[in-house]
Amino acid sequence: MKDTYLISIVTFVYFFSAFLFLTAFIFRSDRTNRGAAVITVIGFITQTAAIILRWVHSYHIGYGHAPLANFYESLVFFSWSITVMLLFMRKRYRGSLIGAVSCFFAFLLLAYASLSGRVAGEIEPLIPALQSNWLISHVMSSFLAYACFAISFATSIMYLVKRQEVGRFVSLLPDKELLDEVTYRMISIGFVLLTLGIVTGAAWADMAWGRYWGWDPKETWSFITWLIYGTYLHARVTRGWRGLRMSLLAIIGFAAVIFTYLGVNYILAGLHSYM
């Protein structure tokens, strides 16, 4: 069975999970919430199997690299990373709305990768710059960080909506304090992972291009993203900022993440424009 076929199936599994989580949120059903979590785990296991299958297949056709090398593979791994962070979060936060938003993000990424027809799903040989043992550590840490920031973006939006304190839907949202806390914890984890991604990327750049840092558009925007989230943590820890200002900063940070991931590749030419 081809990995792309499995990914197509997982796309609909995540959509169904998001629907079940949303149903659990609206009707406040713990049973449906648990059912949605089980469906999500099934989707995650299937997606993991698809990634491993693609990895093994790359060796069979003579390329032999981790499936983290082109735009299709990055979308699939970004989606996988969001599901990882959601399942990790559920050990502490079992809110169905956060599950709905996370699964919907994962669904959107896979839908664009596998159903839009605009992303080539074939396994491709690595260009010389990507032929390095740093590929796995750099890409994995970066996308796990992006996943944390995606969830913090969602909880920040919920916080802004919750501030309105008008309407039945708003009353169903988690408490503002909980949303603020989840945003902070996700950004804390994401910041560590992003730092690791930047450090491993610098080491990789030294091997590939003979310098640690070159202010390539991707490097520059990664640094801008790191500064925004660093500012968030600094303001939270040393200034005691909470609430509205932190949510706005988290939203600005995720806008920088999206531009780093997509904008740099499509708008700004550079050494990272191969994705």
Short mmCIF file of C-alpha atoms in Angstrom, two decimals:
data_model
loop_
_atom_site.label_atom_id
_atom_site.label_comp_id
_atom_site.label_asym_id
_atom_site.label_seq_id
_atom_site.Cartn_x
_atom_site.Cartn_y
_atom_site.Cartn_z
CA MET A 1 0.00 0.00 0.00
CA LYS A 2 1.33 3.45 -0.93
CA ASP A 3 2.01 5.97 1.84
CA THR A 4 0.11 8.68 -0.06
CA TYR A 5 -3.02 6.50 -0.01
CA LEU A 6 -2.72 6.12 3.78
CA ILE A 7 -2.25 9.89 4.15
CA SER A 8 -5.43 10.46 2.15
CA ILE A 9 -7.29 8.20 4.59
CA VAL A 10 -5.79 9.98 7.61
CA THR A 11 -6.96 13.30 6.17
CA PHE A 12 -10.59 12.22 6.59
CA VAL A 13 -9.87 10.59 9.95
CA TYR A 14 -8.64 13.91 11.34
CA PHE A 15 -11.66 15.70 9.89
CA PHE A 16 -13.92 13.19 11.64
CA SER A 17 -11.95 13.63 14.88
CA ALA A 18 -12.36 17.41 14.68
CA PHE A 19 -16.10 16.96 14.11
CA LEU A 20 -16.41 14.62 17.12
CA PHE A 21 -14.38 16.95 19.36
CA LEU A 22 -16.60 19.86 18.29
CA THR A 23 -19.72 17.79 19.00
CA ALA A 24 -18.34 16.90 22.42
CA PHE A 25 -17.67 20.59 23.07
CA ILE A 26 -21.16 21.76 22.07
CA PHE A 27 -23.04 19.03 23.95
CA ARG A 28 -20.49 18.74 26.77
CA SER A 29 -20.22 14.97 26.26
CA ASP A 30 -17.25 13.24 27.93
CA ARG A 31 -18.06 10.03 26.11
CA THR A 32 -17.85 11.72 22.70
CA ASN A 33 -14.66 13.48 23.81
CA ARG A 34 -13.06 10.14 24.65
CA GLY A 35 -14.29 8.66 21.36
CA ALA A 36 -12.75 11.57 19.43
CA ALA A 37 -9.45 10.98 21.24
CA VAL A 38 -9.49 7.29 20.25
CA ILE A 39 -10.17 8.19 16.59
CA THR A 40 -7.31 10.70 16.74
CA VAL A 41 -4.93 8.05 18.07
CA ILE A 42 -5.97 5.71 15.23
CA GLY A 43 -5.25 8.49 12.73
CA PHE A 44 -1.91 9.23 14.37
CA ILE A 45 -0.81 5.57 14.27
CA THR A 46 -1.83 5.30 10.62
CA GLN A 47 0.01 8.52 9.76
CA THR A 48 3.12 7.29 11.58
CA ALA A 49 2.93 4.04 9.58
CA ALA A 50 2.65 6.05 6.35
CA ILE A 51 5.74 8.10 7.23
CA ILE A 52 7.73 4.96 8.05
CA LEU A 53 6.50 3.27 4.86
CA ARG A 54 7.64 6.26 2.78
CA TRP A 55 11.02 6.25 4.56
CA VAL A 56 11.55 2.55 3.80
CA HIS A 57 10.38 2.98 0.20
CA SER A 58 12.93 5.75 -0.36
CA TYR A 59 15.67 3.20 0.31
CA HIS A 60 14.08 0.69 -2.08
CA ILE A 61 14.21 3.20 -4.93
CA GLY A 62 17.80 4.21 -4.15
CA TYR A 63 17.31 7.64 -2.54
CA GLY A 64 17.51 6.56 1.10
CA HIS A 65 16.51 9.57 3.20
CA ALA A 66 14.04 10.55 5.89
CA PRO A 67 10.72 11.84 4.49
CA LEU A 68 11.44 15.46 5.46
CA ALA A 69 12.90 16.78 2.25
CA ASN A 70 10.17 18.43 0.13
CA PHE A 71 7.01 20.48 0.58
CA TYR A 72 4.66 17.48 0.60
CA GLU A 73 6.70 15.72 3.27
CA SER A 74 6.95 18.90 5.37
CA LEU A 75 3.15 19.33 5.31
CA VAL A 76 2.64 15.72 6.38
CA PHE A 77 5.19 16.05 9.17
CA PHE A 78 3.77 19.41 10.32
CA SER A 79 0.36 17.73 10.62
CA TRP A 80 1.90 14.76 12.48
CA SER A 81 3.66 17.17 14.88
CA ILE A 82 0.39 18.93 15.75
CA THR A 83 -1.20 15.58 16.58
CA VAL A 84 1.82 14.63 18.73
CA MET A 85 1.48 17.84 20.75
CA LEU A 86 -2.28 17.39 21.09
CA LEU A 87 -1.88 13.87 22.47
CA PHE A 88 0.91 15.09 24.75
CA MET A 89 -1.33 17.91 26.01
CA ARG A 90 -4.23 15.57 26.78
CA LYS A 91 -2.31 14.15 29.71
CA ARG A 92 -3.07 17.48 31.41
CA TYR A 93 -5.71 19.33 29.36
CA ARG A 94 -8.60 17.28 28.02
CA GLY A 95 -10.66 20.13 26.60
CA SER A 96 -12.60 19.07 23.52
CA LEU A 97 -12.39 22.47 21.81
CA ILE A 98 -8.59 22.43 21.81
CA GLY A 99 -8.83 18.92 20.33
CA ALA A 100 -11.23 20.14 17.65
CA VAL A 101 -9.00 23.03 16.61
CA SER A 102 -5.81 20.93 16.64
CA CYS A 103 -7.35 18.13 14.57
CA PHE A 104 -8.76 20.70 12.15
CA PHE A 105 -5.27 22.20 11.70
CA ALA A 106 -3.88 18.69 11.09
CA PHE A 107 -6.71 18.02 8.62
CA LEU A 108 -6.10 21.28 6.70
CA LEU A 109 -2.40 20.53 6.25
CA LEU A 110 -3.04 17.01 4.98
CA ALA A 111 -5.92 18.14 2.78
CA TYR A 112 -3.66 20.66 1.07
CA ALA A 113 -0.89 18.07 0.72
CA SER A 114 -2.98 15.18 -0.58
CA LEU A 115 -6.21 16.57 -2.03
CA SER A 116 -5.42 19.99 -3.51
CA GLY A 117 -3.52 18.61 -6.50
CA ARG A 118 -0.99 21.45 -6.12
CA VAL A 119 1.62 19.55 -4.11
CA ALA A 120 3.76 16.82 -5.72
CA GLY A 121 3.73 13.71 -3.52
CA GLU A 122 6.57 11.82 -5.23
CA ILE A 123 9.73 10.90 -3.35
CA GLU A 124 12.60 12.97 -4.71
CA PRO A 125 16.40 12.63 -4.36
CA LEU A 126 18.04 14.96 -1.87
CA ILE A 127 19.78 18.01 -3.25
CA PRO A 128 23.44 18.21 -2.09
CA ALA A 129 22.71 20.81 0.61
CA LEU A 130 20.19 18.48 2.30
CA GLN A 131 22.48 15.45 2.37
CA SER A 132 23.39 15.65 6.04
CA ASN A 133 22.77 13.83 9.30
CA TRP A 134 21.43 17.14 10.66
CA LEU A 135 18.32 16.79 8.49
CA ILE A 136 16.28 14.81 11.03
CA SER A 137 17.14 16.76 14.19
CA HIS A 138 16.81 20.19 12.53
CA VAL A 139 13.52 19.56 10.74
CA MET A 140 11.89 17.57 13.54
CA SER A 141 12.67 20.13 16.25
CA SER A 142 11.53 23.00 14.00
CA PHE A 143 8.18 21.44 13.08
CA LEU A 144 7.44 20.30 16.63
CA ALA A 145 8.03 23.94 17.63
CA TYR A 146 5.66 25.09 14.87
CA ALA A 147 3.05 22.66 16.19
CA CYS A 148 3.31 24.16 19.69
CA PHE A 149 2.96 27.66 18.25
CA ALA A 150 -0.09 26.59 16.17
CA ILE A 151 -1.86 25.38 19.31
CA SER A 152 -0.87 28.53 21.22
CA PHE A 153 -2.31 30.58 18.34
CA ALA A 154 -5.62 28.73 18.63
CA THR A 155 -5.82 29.20 22.42
CA SER A 156 -4.93 32.88 22.02
CA ILE A 157 -7.81 33.37 19.56
CA MET A 158 -10.11 31.60 22.03
CA TYR A 159 -8.89 33.93 24.77
CA LEU A 160 -9.76 37.00 22.70
CA VAL A 161 -13.24 35.59 21.98
CA LYS A 162 -13.72 34.68 25.64
CA ARG A 163 -13.04 38.28 26.65
CA GLN A 164 -16.29 39.31 24.97
CA GLU A 165 -18.26 37.45 27.67
CA VAL A 166 -21.40 37.64 25.53
CA GLY A 167 -23.40 34.79 24.03
CA ARG A 168 -23.91 31.09 24.70
CA PHE A 169 -20.95 30.02 22.57
CA VAL A 170 -18.59 32.24 24.54
CA SER A 171 -19.86 30.79 27.81
CA LEU A 172 -18.90 27.30 26.57
CA LEU A 173 -15.25 28.26 26.02
CA PRO A 174 -12.65 27.26 28.65
CA ASP A 175 -11.80 29.79 31.36
CA LYS A 176 -9.53 32.65 30.32
CA GLU A 177 -6.97 31.63 32.93
CA LEU A 178 -6.77 28.11 31.46
CA LEU A 179 -6.40 29.42 27.90
CA ASP A 180 -3.67 31.82 29.02
CA GLU A 181 -1.87 29.00 30.83
CA VAL A 182 -2.04 26.61 27.86
CA THR A 183 -0.72 29.35 25.56
CA TYR A 184 2.21 29.99 27.92
CA ARG A 185 3.12 26.31 28.26
CA MET A 186 2.92 25.65 24.52
CA ILE A 187 5.12 28.65 23.76
CA SER A 188 7.61 27.62 26.45
CA ILE A 189 7.99 24.16 24.91
CA GLY A 190 7.97 25.55 21.38
CA PHE A 191 10.64 28.13 22.18
CA VAL A 192 13.05 25.44 23.42
CA LEU A 193 12.40 23.32 20.32
CA LEU A 194 12.79 26.32 17.98
CA THR A 195 16.08 27.21 19.66
CA LEU A 196 17.24 23.64 19.11
CA GLY A 197 16.13 23.86 15.48
CA ILE A 198 18.07 27.08 14.92
CA VAL A 199 21.22 25.72 16.58
CA THR A 200 21.16 22.46 14.61
CA GLY A 201 20.38 24.45 11.45
CA ALA A 202 23.44 26.64 12.06
CA ALA A 203 25.63 23.57 12.49
CA TRP A 204 24.16 22.12 9.30
CA ALA A 205 24.75 25.41 7.41
CA ASP A 206 28.40 25.34 8.44
CA MET A 207 28.76 21.89 6.91
CA ALA A 208 26.76 22.68 3.75
CA TRP A 209 27.77 26.26 3.00
CA GLY A 210 30.85 26.88 5.16
CA ARG A 211 29.26 29.38 7.56
CA TYR A 212 26.97 29.15 10.59
CA TRP A 213 24.76 32.11 9.72
CA GLY A 214 24.24 34.03 6.50
CA TRP A 215 21.06 36.10 6.95
CA ASP A 216 19.32 34.05 4.29
CA PRO A 217 15.56 34.98 4.31
CA LYS A 218 14.63 31.73 6.12
CA GLU A 219 17.36 32.28 8.72
CA THR A 220 16.38 35.92 9.18
CA TRP A 221 12.68 35.14 9.67
CA SER A 222 13.47 32.23 11.97
CA PHE A 223 15.46 34.66 14.09
CA ILE A 224 12.58 37.20 14.02
CA THR A 225 10.18 34.44 15.14
CA TRP A 226 12.59 33.44 17.91
CA LEU A 227 12.79 37.08 19.07
CA ILE A 228 9.00 37.44 19.19
CA TYR A 229 8.53 34.34 21.31
CA GLY A 230 11.57 35.26 23.40
CA THR A 231 9.91 38.62 24.06
CA TYR A 232 6.71 36.80 25.04
CA LEU A 233 8.51 34.66 27.61
CA HIS A 234 10.57 37.59 28.90
CA ALA A 235 7.44 39.71 29.40
CA ARG A 236 5.63 36.83 31.10
CA VAL A 237 8.43 35.79 33.45
CA THR A 238 10.04 39.12 34.35
CA ARG A 239 7.16 41.59 33.86
CA GLY A 240 4.29 39.35 34.87
CA TRP A 241 2.28 40.10 31.75
CA ARG A 242 -0.90 38.06 31.33
CA GLY A 243 -4.01 38.02 29.21
CA LEU A 244 -4.68 40.30 26.25
CA ARG A 245 -1.15 41.53 25.54
CA MET A 246 0.25 38.01 25.67
CA SER A 247 -2.47 36.64 23.39
CA LEU A 248 -1.78 39.36 20.83
CA LEU A 249 1.94 38.64 21.02
CA ALA A 250 1.29 34.91 20.52
CA ILE A 251 -0.83 35.68 17.44
CA ILE A 252 1.90 37.92 16.00
CA GLY A 253 4.42 35.15 16.68
CA PHE A 254 2.38 32.58 14.76
CA ALA A 255 2.03 35.00 11.83
CA ALA A 256 5.84 35.09 11.78
CA VAL A 257 5.89 31.28 11.86
CA ILE A 258 3.60 31.07 8.83
CA PHE A 259 5.70 33.59 6.93
CA THR A 260 8.87 31.71 7.86
CA TYR A 261 7.36 28.45 6.64
CA LEU A 262 5.43 29.57 3.54
CA GLY A 263 6.16 33.22 2.78
CA VAL A 264 9.90 32.81 2.56
CA ASN A 265 9.56 29.88 0.14
CA TYR A 266 7.02 31.53 -2.14
CA ILE A 267 7.99 35.22 -1.96
CA LEU A 268 11.64 35.56 -1.00
CA ALA A 269 14.27 33.67 -2.94
CA GLY A 270 17.04 32.11 -0.90
CA LEU A 271 19.00 29.00 -0.04
CA HIS A 272 15.91 27.49 1.61
CA SER A 273 13.60 27.88 -1.40
CA TYR A 274 13.69 24.20 -2.25
CA MET A 275 10.68 23.36 -0.05
#
